[in-house]
Short mmCIF file of C-alpha atoms and ligand atoms in Angstrom, two decimals:
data_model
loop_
_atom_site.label_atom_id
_atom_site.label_comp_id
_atom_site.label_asym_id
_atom_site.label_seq_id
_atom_site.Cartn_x
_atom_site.Cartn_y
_atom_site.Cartn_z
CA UNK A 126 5.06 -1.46 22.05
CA UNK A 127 3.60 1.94 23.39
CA UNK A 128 -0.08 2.26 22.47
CA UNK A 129 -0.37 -1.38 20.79
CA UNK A 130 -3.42 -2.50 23.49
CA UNK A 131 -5.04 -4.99 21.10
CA UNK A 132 -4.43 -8.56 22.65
CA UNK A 133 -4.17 -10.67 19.86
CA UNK A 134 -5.06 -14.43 20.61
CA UNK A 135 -2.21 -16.68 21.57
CA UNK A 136 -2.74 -18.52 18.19
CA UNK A 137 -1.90 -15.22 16.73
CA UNK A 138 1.05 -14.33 18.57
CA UNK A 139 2.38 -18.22 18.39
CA UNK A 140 1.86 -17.72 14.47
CA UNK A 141 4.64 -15.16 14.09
CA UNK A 142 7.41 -17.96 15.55
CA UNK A 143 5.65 -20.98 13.30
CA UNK A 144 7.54 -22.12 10.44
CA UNK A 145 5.25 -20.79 7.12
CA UNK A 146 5.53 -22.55 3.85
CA UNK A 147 5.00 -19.24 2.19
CA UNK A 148 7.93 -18.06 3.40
CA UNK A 149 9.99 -21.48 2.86
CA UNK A 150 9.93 -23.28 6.47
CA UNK A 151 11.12 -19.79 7.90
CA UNK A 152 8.76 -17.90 11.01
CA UNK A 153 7.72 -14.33 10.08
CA UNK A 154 9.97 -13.02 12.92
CA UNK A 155 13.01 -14.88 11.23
CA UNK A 156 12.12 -13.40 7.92
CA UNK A 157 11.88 -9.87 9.49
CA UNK A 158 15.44 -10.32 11.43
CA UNK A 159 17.13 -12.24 8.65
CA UNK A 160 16.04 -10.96 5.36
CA UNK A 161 13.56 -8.07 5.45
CA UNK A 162 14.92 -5.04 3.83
CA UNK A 163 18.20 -6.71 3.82
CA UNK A 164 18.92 -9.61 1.47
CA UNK A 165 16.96 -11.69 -1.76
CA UNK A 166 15.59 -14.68 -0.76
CA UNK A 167 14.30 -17.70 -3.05
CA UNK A 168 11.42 -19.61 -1.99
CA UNK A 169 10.30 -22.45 -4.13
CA UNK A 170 6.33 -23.69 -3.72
CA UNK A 171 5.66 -20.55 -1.84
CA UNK A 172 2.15 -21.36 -2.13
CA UNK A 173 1.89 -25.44 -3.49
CA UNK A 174 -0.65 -25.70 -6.45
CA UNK A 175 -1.01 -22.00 -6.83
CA UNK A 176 -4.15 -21.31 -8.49
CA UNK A 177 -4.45 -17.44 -9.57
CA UNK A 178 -7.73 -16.38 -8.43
CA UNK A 179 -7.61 -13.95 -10.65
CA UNK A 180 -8.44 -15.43 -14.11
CA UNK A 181 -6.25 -13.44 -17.51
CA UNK A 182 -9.94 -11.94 -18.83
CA UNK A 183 -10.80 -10.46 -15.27
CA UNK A 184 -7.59 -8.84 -15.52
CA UNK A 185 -7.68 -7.63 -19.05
CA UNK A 186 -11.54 -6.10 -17.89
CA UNK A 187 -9.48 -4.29 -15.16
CA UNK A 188 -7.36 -2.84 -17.60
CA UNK A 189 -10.33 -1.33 -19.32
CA UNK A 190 -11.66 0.39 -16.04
CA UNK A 191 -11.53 3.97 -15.35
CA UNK A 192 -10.29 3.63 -11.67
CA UNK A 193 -7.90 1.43 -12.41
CA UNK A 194 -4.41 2.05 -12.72
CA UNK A 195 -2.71 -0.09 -16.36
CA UNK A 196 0.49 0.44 -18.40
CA UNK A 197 1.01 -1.71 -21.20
CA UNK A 198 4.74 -2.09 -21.98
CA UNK A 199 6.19 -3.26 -25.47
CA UNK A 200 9.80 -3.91 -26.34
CA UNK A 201 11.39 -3.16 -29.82
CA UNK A 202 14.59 -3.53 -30.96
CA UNK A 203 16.88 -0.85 -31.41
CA UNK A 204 19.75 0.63 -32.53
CA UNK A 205 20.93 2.01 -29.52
CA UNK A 206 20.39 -0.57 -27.03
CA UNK A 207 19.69 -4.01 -26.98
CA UNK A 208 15.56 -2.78 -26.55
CA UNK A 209 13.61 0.01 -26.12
CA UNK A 210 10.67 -0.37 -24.03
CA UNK A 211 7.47 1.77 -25.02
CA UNK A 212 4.97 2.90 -22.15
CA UNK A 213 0.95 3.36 -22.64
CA UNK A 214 -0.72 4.03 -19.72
CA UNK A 215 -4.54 2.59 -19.33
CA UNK A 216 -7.50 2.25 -19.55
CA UNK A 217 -7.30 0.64 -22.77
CA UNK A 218 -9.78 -0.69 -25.30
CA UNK A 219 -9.65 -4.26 -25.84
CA UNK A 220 -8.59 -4.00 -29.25
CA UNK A 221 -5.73 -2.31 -27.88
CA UNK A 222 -4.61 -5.25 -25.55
CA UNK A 223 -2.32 -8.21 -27.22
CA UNK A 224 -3.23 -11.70 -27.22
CA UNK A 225 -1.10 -13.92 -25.32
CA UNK A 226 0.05 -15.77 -28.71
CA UNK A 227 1.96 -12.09 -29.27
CA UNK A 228 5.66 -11.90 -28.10
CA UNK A 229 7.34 -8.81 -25.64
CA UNK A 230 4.86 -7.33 -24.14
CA UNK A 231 3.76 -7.10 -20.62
CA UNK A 232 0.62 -5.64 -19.22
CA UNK A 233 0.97 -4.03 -15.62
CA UNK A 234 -2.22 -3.33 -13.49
CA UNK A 235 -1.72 -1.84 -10.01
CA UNK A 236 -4.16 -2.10 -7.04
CA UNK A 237 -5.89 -5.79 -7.70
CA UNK A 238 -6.65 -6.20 -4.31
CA UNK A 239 -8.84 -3.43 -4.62
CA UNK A 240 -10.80 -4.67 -6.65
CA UNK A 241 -10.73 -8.53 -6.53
CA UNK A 242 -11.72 -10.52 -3.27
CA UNK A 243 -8.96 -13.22 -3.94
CA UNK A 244 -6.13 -10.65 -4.73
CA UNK A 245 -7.02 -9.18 -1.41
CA UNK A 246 -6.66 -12.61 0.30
CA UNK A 247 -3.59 -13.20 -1.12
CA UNK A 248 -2.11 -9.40 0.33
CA UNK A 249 -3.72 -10.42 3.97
CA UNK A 250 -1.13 -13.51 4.26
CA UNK A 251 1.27 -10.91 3.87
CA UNK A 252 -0.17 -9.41 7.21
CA UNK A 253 2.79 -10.13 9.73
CA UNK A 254 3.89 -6.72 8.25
CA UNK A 255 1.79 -4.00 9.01
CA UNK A 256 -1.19 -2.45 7.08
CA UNK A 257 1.06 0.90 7.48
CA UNK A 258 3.64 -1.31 5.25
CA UNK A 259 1.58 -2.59 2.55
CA UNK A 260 1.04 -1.20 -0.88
CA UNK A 261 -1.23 -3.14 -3.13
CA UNK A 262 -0.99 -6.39 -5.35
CA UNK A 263 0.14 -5.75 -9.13
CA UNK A 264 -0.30 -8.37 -11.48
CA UNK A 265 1.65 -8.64 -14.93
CA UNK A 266 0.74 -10.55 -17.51
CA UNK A 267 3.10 -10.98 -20.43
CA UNK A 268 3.96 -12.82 -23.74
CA UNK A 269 6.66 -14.63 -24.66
CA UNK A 270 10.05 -12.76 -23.95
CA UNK A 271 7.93 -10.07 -22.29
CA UNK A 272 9.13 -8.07 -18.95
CA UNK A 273 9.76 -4.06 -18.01
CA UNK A 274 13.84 -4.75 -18.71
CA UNK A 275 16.11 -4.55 -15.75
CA UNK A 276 15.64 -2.26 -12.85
CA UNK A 277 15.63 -1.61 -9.36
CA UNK A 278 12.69 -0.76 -7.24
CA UNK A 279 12.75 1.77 -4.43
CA UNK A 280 10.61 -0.93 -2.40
CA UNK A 281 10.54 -4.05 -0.45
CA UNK A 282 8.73 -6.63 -3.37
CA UNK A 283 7.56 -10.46 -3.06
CA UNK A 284 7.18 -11.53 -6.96
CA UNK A 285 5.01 -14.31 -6.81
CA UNK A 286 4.80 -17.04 -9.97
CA UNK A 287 1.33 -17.26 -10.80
CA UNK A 288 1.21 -19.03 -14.40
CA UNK A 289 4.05 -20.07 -16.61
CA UNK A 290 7.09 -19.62 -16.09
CA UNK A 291 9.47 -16.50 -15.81
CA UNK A 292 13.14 -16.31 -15.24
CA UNK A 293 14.39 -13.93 -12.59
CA UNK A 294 17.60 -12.28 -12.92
CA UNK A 295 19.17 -10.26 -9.93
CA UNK A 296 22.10 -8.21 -8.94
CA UNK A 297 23.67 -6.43 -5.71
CA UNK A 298 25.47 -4.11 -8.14
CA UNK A 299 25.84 -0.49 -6.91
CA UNK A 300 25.72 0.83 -9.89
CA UNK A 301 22.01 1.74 -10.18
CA UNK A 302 22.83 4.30 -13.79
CA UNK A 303 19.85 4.51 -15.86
CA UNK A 304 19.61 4.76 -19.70
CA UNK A 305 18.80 8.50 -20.54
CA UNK A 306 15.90 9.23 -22.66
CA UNK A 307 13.71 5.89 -21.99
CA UNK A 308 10.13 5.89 -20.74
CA UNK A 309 11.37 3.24 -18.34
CA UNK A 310 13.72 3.31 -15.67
CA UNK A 311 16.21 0.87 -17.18
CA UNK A 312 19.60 0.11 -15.54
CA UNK A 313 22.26 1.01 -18.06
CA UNK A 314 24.57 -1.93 -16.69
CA UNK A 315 23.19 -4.40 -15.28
CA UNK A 316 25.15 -7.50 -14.41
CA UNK A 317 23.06 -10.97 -13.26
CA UNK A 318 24.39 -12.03 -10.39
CA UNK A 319 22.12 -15.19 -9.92
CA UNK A 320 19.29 -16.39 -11.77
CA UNK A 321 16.08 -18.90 -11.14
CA UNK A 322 13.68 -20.02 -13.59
CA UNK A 323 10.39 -19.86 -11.30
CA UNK A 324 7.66 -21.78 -11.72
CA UNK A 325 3.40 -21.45 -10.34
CA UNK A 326 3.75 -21.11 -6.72
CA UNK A 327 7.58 -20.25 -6.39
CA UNK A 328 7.81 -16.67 -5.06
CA UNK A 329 11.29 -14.27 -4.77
CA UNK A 330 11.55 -11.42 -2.33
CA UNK A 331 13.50 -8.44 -3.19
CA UNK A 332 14.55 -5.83 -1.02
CA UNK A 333 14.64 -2.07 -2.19
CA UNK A 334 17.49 -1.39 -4.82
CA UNK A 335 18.46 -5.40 -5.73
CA UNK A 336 18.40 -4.87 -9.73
CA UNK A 337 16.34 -7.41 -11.56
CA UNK A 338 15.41 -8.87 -14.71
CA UNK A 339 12.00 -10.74 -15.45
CA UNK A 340 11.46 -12.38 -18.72
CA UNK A 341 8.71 -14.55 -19.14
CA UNK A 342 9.11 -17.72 -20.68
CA UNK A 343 6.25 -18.16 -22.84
CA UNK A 344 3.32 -16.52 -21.69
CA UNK A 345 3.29 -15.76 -18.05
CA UNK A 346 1.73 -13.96 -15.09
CA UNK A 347 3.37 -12.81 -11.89
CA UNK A 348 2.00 -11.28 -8.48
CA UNK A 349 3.94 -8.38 -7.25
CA UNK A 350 3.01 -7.98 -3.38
CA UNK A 351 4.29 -4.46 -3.16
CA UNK A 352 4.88 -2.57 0.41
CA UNK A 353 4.42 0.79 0.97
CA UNK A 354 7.48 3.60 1.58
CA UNK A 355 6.55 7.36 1.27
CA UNK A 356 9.60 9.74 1.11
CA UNK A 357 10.51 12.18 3.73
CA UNK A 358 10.28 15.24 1.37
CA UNK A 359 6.67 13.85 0.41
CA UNK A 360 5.54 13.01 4.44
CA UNK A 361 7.12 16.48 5.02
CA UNK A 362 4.98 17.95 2.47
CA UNK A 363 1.26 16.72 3.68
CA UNK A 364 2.61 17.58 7.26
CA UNK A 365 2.86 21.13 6.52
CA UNK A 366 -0.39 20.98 4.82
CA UNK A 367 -1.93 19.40 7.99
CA UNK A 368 -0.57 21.69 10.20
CA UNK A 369 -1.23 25.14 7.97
CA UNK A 370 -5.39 23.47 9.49
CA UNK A 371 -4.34 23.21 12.61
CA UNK A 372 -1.46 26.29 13.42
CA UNK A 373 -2.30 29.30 15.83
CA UNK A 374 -0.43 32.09 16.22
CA UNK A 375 -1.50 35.06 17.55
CA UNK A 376 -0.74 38.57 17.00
CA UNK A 377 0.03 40.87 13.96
CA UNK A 378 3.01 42.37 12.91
CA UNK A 379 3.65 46.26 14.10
CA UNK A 380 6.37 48.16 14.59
CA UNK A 381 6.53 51.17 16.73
CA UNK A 382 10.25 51.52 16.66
CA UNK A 383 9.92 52.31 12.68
CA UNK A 384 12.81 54.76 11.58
CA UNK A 385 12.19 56.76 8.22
CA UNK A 386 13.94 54.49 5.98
CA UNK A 387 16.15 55.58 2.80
CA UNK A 388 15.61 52.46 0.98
CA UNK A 389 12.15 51.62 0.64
CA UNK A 390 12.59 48.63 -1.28
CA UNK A 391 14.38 47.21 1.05
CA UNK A 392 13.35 43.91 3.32
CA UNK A 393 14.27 45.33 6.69
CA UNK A 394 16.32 43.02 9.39
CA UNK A 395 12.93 44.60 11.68
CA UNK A 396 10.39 42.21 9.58
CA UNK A 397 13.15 39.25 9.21
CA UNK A 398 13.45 39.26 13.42
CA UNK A 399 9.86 39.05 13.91
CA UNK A 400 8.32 37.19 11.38
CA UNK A 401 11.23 34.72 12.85
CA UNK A 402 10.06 34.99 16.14
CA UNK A 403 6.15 34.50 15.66
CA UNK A 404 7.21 31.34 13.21
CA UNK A 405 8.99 29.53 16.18
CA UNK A 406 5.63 29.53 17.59
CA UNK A 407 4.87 26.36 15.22
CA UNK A 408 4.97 24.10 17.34
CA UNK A 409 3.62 20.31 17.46
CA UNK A 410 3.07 17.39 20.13
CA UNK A 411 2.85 14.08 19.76
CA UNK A 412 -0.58 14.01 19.90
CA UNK A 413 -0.35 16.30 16.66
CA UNK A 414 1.86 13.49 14.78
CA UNK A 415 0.08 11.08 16.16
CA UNK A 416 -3.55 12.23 14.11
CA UNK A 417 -1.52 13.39 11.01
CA UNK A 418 -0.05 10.00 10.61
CA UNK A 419 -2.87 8.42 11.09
CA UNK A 420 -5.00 10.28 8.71
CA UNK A 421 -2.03 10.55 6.23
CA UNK A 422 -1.52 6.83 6.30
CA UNK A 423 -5.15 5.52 6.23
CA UNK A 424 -6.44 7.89 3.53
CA UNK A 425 -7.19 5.74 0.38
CA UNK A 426 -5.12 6.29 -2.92
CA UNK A 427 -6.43 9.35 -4.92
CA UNK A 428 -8.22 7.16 -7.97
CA UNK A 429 -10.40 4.94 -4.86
CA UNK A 430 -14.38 5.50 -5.14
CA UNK A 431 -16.28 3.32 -2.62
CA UNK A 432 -19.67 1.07 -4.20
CA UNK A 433 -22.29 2.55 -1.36
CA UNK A 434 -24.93 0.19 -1.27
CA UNK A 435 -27.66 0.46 -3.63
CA UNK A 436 -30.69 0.31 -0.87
CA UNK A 437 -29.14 0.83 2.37
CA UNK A 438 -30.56 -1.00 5.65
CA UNK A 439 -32.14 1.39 8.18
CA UNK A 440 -30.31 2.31 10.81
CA UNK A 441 -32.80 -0.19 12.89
CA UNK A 442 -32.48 -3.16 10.12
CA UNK A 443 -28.75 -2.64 10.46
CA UNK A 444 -29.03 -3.22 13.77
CA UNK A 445 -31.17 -6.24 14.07
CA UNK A 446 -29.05 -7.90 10.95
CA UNK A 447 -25.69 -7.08 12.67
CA UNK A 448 -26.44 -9.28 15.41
CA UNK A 449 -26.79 -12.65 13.34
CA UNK A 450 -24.22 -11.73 11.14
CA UNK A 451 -20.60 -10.32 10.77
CA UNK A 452 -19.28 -6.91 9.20
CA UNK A 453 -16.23 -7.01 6.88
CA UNK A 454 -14.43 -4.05 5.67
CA UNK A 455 -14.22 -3.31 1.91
CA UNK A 456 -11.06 -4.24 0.78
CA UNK A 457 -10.38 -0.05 -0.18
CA UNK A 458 -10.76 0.58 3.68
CA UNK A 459 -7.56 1.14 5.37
CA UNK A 460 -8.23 1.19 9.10
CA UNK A 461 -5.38 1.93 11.72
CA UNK A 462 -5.14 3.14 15.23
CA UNK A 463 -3.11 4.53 17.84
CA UNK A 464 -4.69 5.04 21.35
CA UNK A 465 -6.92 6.84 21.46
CA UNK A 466 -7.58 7.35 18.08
CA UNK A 467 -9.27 5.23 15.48
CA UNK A 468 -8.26 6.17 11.75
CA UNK A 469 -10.51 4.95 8.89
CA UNK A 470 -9.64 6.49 5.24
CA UNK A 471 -8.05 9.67 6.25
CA UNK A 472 -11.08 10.20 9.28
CA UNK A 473 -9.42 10.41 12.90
CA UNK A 474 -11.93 9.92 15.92
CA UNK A 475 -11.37 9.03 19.59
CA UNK A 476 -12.76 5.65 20.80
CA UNK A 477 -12.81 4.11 24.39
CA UNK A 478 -13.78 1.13 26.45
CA UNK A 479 -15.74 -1.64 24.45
CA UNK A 480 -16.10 0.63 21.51
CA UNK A 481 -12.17 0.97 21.19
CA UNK A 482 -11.65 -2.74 21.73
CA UNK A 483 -14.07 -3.74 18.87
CA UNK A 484 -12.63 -1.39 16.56
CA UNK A 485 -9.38 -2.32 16.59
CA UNK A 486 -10.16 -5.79 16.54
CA UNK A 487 -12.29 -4.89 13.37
CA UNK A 488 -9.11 -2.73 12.28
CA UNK A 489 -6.63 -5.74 12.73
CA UNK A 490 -8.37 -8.55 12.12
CA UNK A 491 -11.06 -6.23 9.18
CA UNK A 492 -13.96 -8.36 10.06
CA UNK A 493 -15.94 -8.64 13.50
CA UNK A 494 -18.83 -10.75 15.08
CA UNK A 495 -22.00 -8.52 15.09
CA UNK A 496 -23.59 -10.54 18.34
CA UNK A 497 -21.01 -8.66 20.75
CA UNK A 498 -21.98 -4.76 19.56
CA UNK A 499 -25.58 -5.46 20.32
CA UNK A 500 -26.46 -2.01 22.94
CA UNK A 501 -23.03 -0.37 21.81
CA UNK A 502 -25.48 2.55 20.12
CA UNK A 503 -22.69 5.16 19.26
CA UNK A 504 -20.84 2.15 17.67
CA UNK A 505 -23.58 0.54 15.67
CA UNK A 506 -24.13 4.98 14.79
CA UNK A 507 -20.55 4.72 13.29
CA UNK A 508 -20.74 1.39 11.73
CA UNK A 509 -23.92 2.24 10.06
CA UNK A 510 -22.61 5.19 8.46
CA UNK A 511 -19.27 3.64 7.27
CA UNK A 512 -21.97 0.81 6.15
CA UNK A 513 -23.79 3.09 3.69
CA UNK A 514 -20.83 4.87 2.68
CA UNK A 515 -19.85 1.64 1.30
CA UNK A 516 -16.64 1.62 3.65
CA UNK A 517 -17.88 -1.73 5.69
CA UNK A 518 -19.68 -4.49 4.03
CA UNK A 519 -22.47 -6.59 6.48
CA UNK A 520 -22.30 -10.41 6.15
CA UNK A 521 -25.31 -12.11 6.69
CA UNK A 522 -23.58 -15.37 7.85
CA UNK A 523 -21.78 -15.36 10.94
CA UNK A 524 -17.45 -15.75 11.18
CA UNK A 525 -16.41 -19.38 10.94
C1 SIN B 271 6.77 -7.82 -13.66
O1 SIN B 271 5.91 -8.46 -13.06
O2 SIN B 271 7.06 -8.07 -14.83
C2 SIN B 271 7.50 -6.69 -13.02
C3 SIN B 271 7.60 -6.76 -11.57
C4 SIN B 271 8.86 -6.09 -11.06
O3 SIN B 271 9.91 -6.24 -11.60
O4 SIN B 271 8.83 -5.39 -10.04
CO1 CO B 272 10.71 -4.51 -10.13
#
């Protein structure tokens, strides 16, 4: 793989061809060749005795919260369909929330792992596919007969059973017609193809554009391990953006072949052949893409504010600490790279030698042992600042 330098341990690499449970006795390579963006695939005790670490009143407190992201979806009956789903996006009160003795209604709240240490465990066993790839944990919780309705998602999804029960409904149908005039994207026809009842620990992976149908069977909470796929039109978009920072073209229009023209209005064929000319000088190298990308995908969602800490070490303390200990990087911190460059929430920088090695290793691994930075000063520099921006969190214990 061009630019991939980071050795990963053999245990790594021999991890990709082991049979994992969470993906039902398959490797992660087989996964990735067999059903990846291809087909559904069923796997029952995903994760045996599935506890969620994330208890139904930390999530309702999310809901509540400013920065994070909530909808809160009812169903009613109608005339005109079988339901009508209602949409009220968060934060809410907690009067406004149901309690879970209320029927059809599911609460949606996007970005868990942000904000809860075992949510963003969970999303790390989900790291045979790249950072670039992953999107966040959303967790529903819903009452009896609760769910968004059926639909189709333009993204890769692993629906994991966390409490109760829910029954899954899916379809291959090509016939992805929405109902007009609903707040949700509801298929107008959706035919079950197979259904599961799934139960704690039992997890279903969907590919983009497989409709399905979740109701919950008495109260219930699923984990939706979402991945990440931005558009063309929108990667297009913040290219030209990036570039507009970066483009240089010299020179200024003139023209002193001018003729005395009869239609002054007139956009001339004069400023169309020039203006043509000067805009094939956009140009960009790989090195170009290489930095946008980067930058593009390592800067944090728009609603992400980092907790600096509230009496930053000295620089010197830092230091000294570091050496016992371990860093870890906040769980909002999306670090990539691609030789030379090091990209850590939309920041590009060039890194070589031991400093390059221990950053990606901190990138791909998003902890590191402080013991082997000690006289790396430009890279305890960096770390410190990323430390009191509240970007990398120091551990006073060192890695088990
Ligand atoms: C849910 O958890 O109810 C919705 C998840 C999905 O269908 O993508
Ligand atoms: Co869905």
């Amino acid at each position: 793989m061009r630019g991939f330098d980071y050795t990963r341990d053999m245990t790594s690499k021999l991890q990709l061809k082991r049979p994992l449970t969470l993906l039902g006795g398959l490797s992660a390579q087989e996964f990735l060749r067999d059903y990846w963006h291809k087909k559904p695939l069923l796997i029952r005790q995903a994760i045996p005795g599935f506890k969620p670490p994330v208890a139904q009143s930390e999530l309702l407190a999310l809901a509540q919260q400013e920065d994070v992201e909530s909808r809160l979806i009812r169903q009613r009956r109608s005339k005109v369909a079988a339901h009508t789903w209602q949409v009220e996006h968060g934060p809410f009160t907690a009067a406004d929330l149901p309690s879970h003795k209320q029927k059809h209604w599911t609460l949606l709240v996007q970005g868990v792992n942000l904000h809860h240490a075992g949510a963003d465990q969970l999303l790390q066993q989900f790291n045979f596919i790249p950072y670039t790839r992953l999107d966040d944990v959303m967790i529903s919780l819903a009452g009896d007969g609760g769910g968004v309705g059926p639909h189709f998602d333009s993204y890769d999804v692993f629906l994991l059973q966390a409490a109760g029960q829910r029954q899954w409904e899916i379809s291959t149908q090509c016939d992805l017609a929405l109902v007009e005039g609903m707040s949700l994207k509801i298929l107008k026809n959706f035919q079950p193809e197979q259904s599961w009842v799934l139960e704690p620990g039992d997890m279903l992976y969907l590919p983009p554009h497989v409709a399905h149908n979740g109701v919950a069977l008495g109260a219930c909470m699923t984990w939706s391990i979402g991945f990440r796929a931005p558009d063309y039109q929108e990667i297009g978009q913040v290219f030209l953006e990036y570039l507009a920072d970066t483009i240089a073209l010299p020179g200024r229009y003139a023209d002193p072949q001018r003729e005395a023209s009869a239609a002054p209005a007139w956009i001339d064929d004069d400023w169309m052949d020039r203006v043509d000319k000067a805009l094939q000088g956009i140009r960009w190298n790989k090195s170009a893409l290489r930095n946008f990308l980067g930058e593009y995908l390592s800067t944090p969602k728009p609603s992400t504010f980092f907790s600096p800490p509230a009496k930053p070490l000295s620089r010197a303390r830092f230091a000294q600490q570091l050496q016992r200990g371990h860093l870890a990087l906040d769980a909002r911190t999306r670090m990539l790279y691609r030789n030379p460059e090091i990209f850590v929430n939309g920041e590009s920088f060039t890194a070589r030698g031991q400093d390059a090695i221990l950053l990606k290793q901190l990138a791909n691994e998003r902890h590191l042992k402080g013991a082997g930075i000690k006289d790396l000063e430009v890279l305890i520099d960096t770390l410190h600042e990323w430390y009191c921006a509240g970007w990398v969190h120091l551990k006073t214990s060192s890695l088990p």
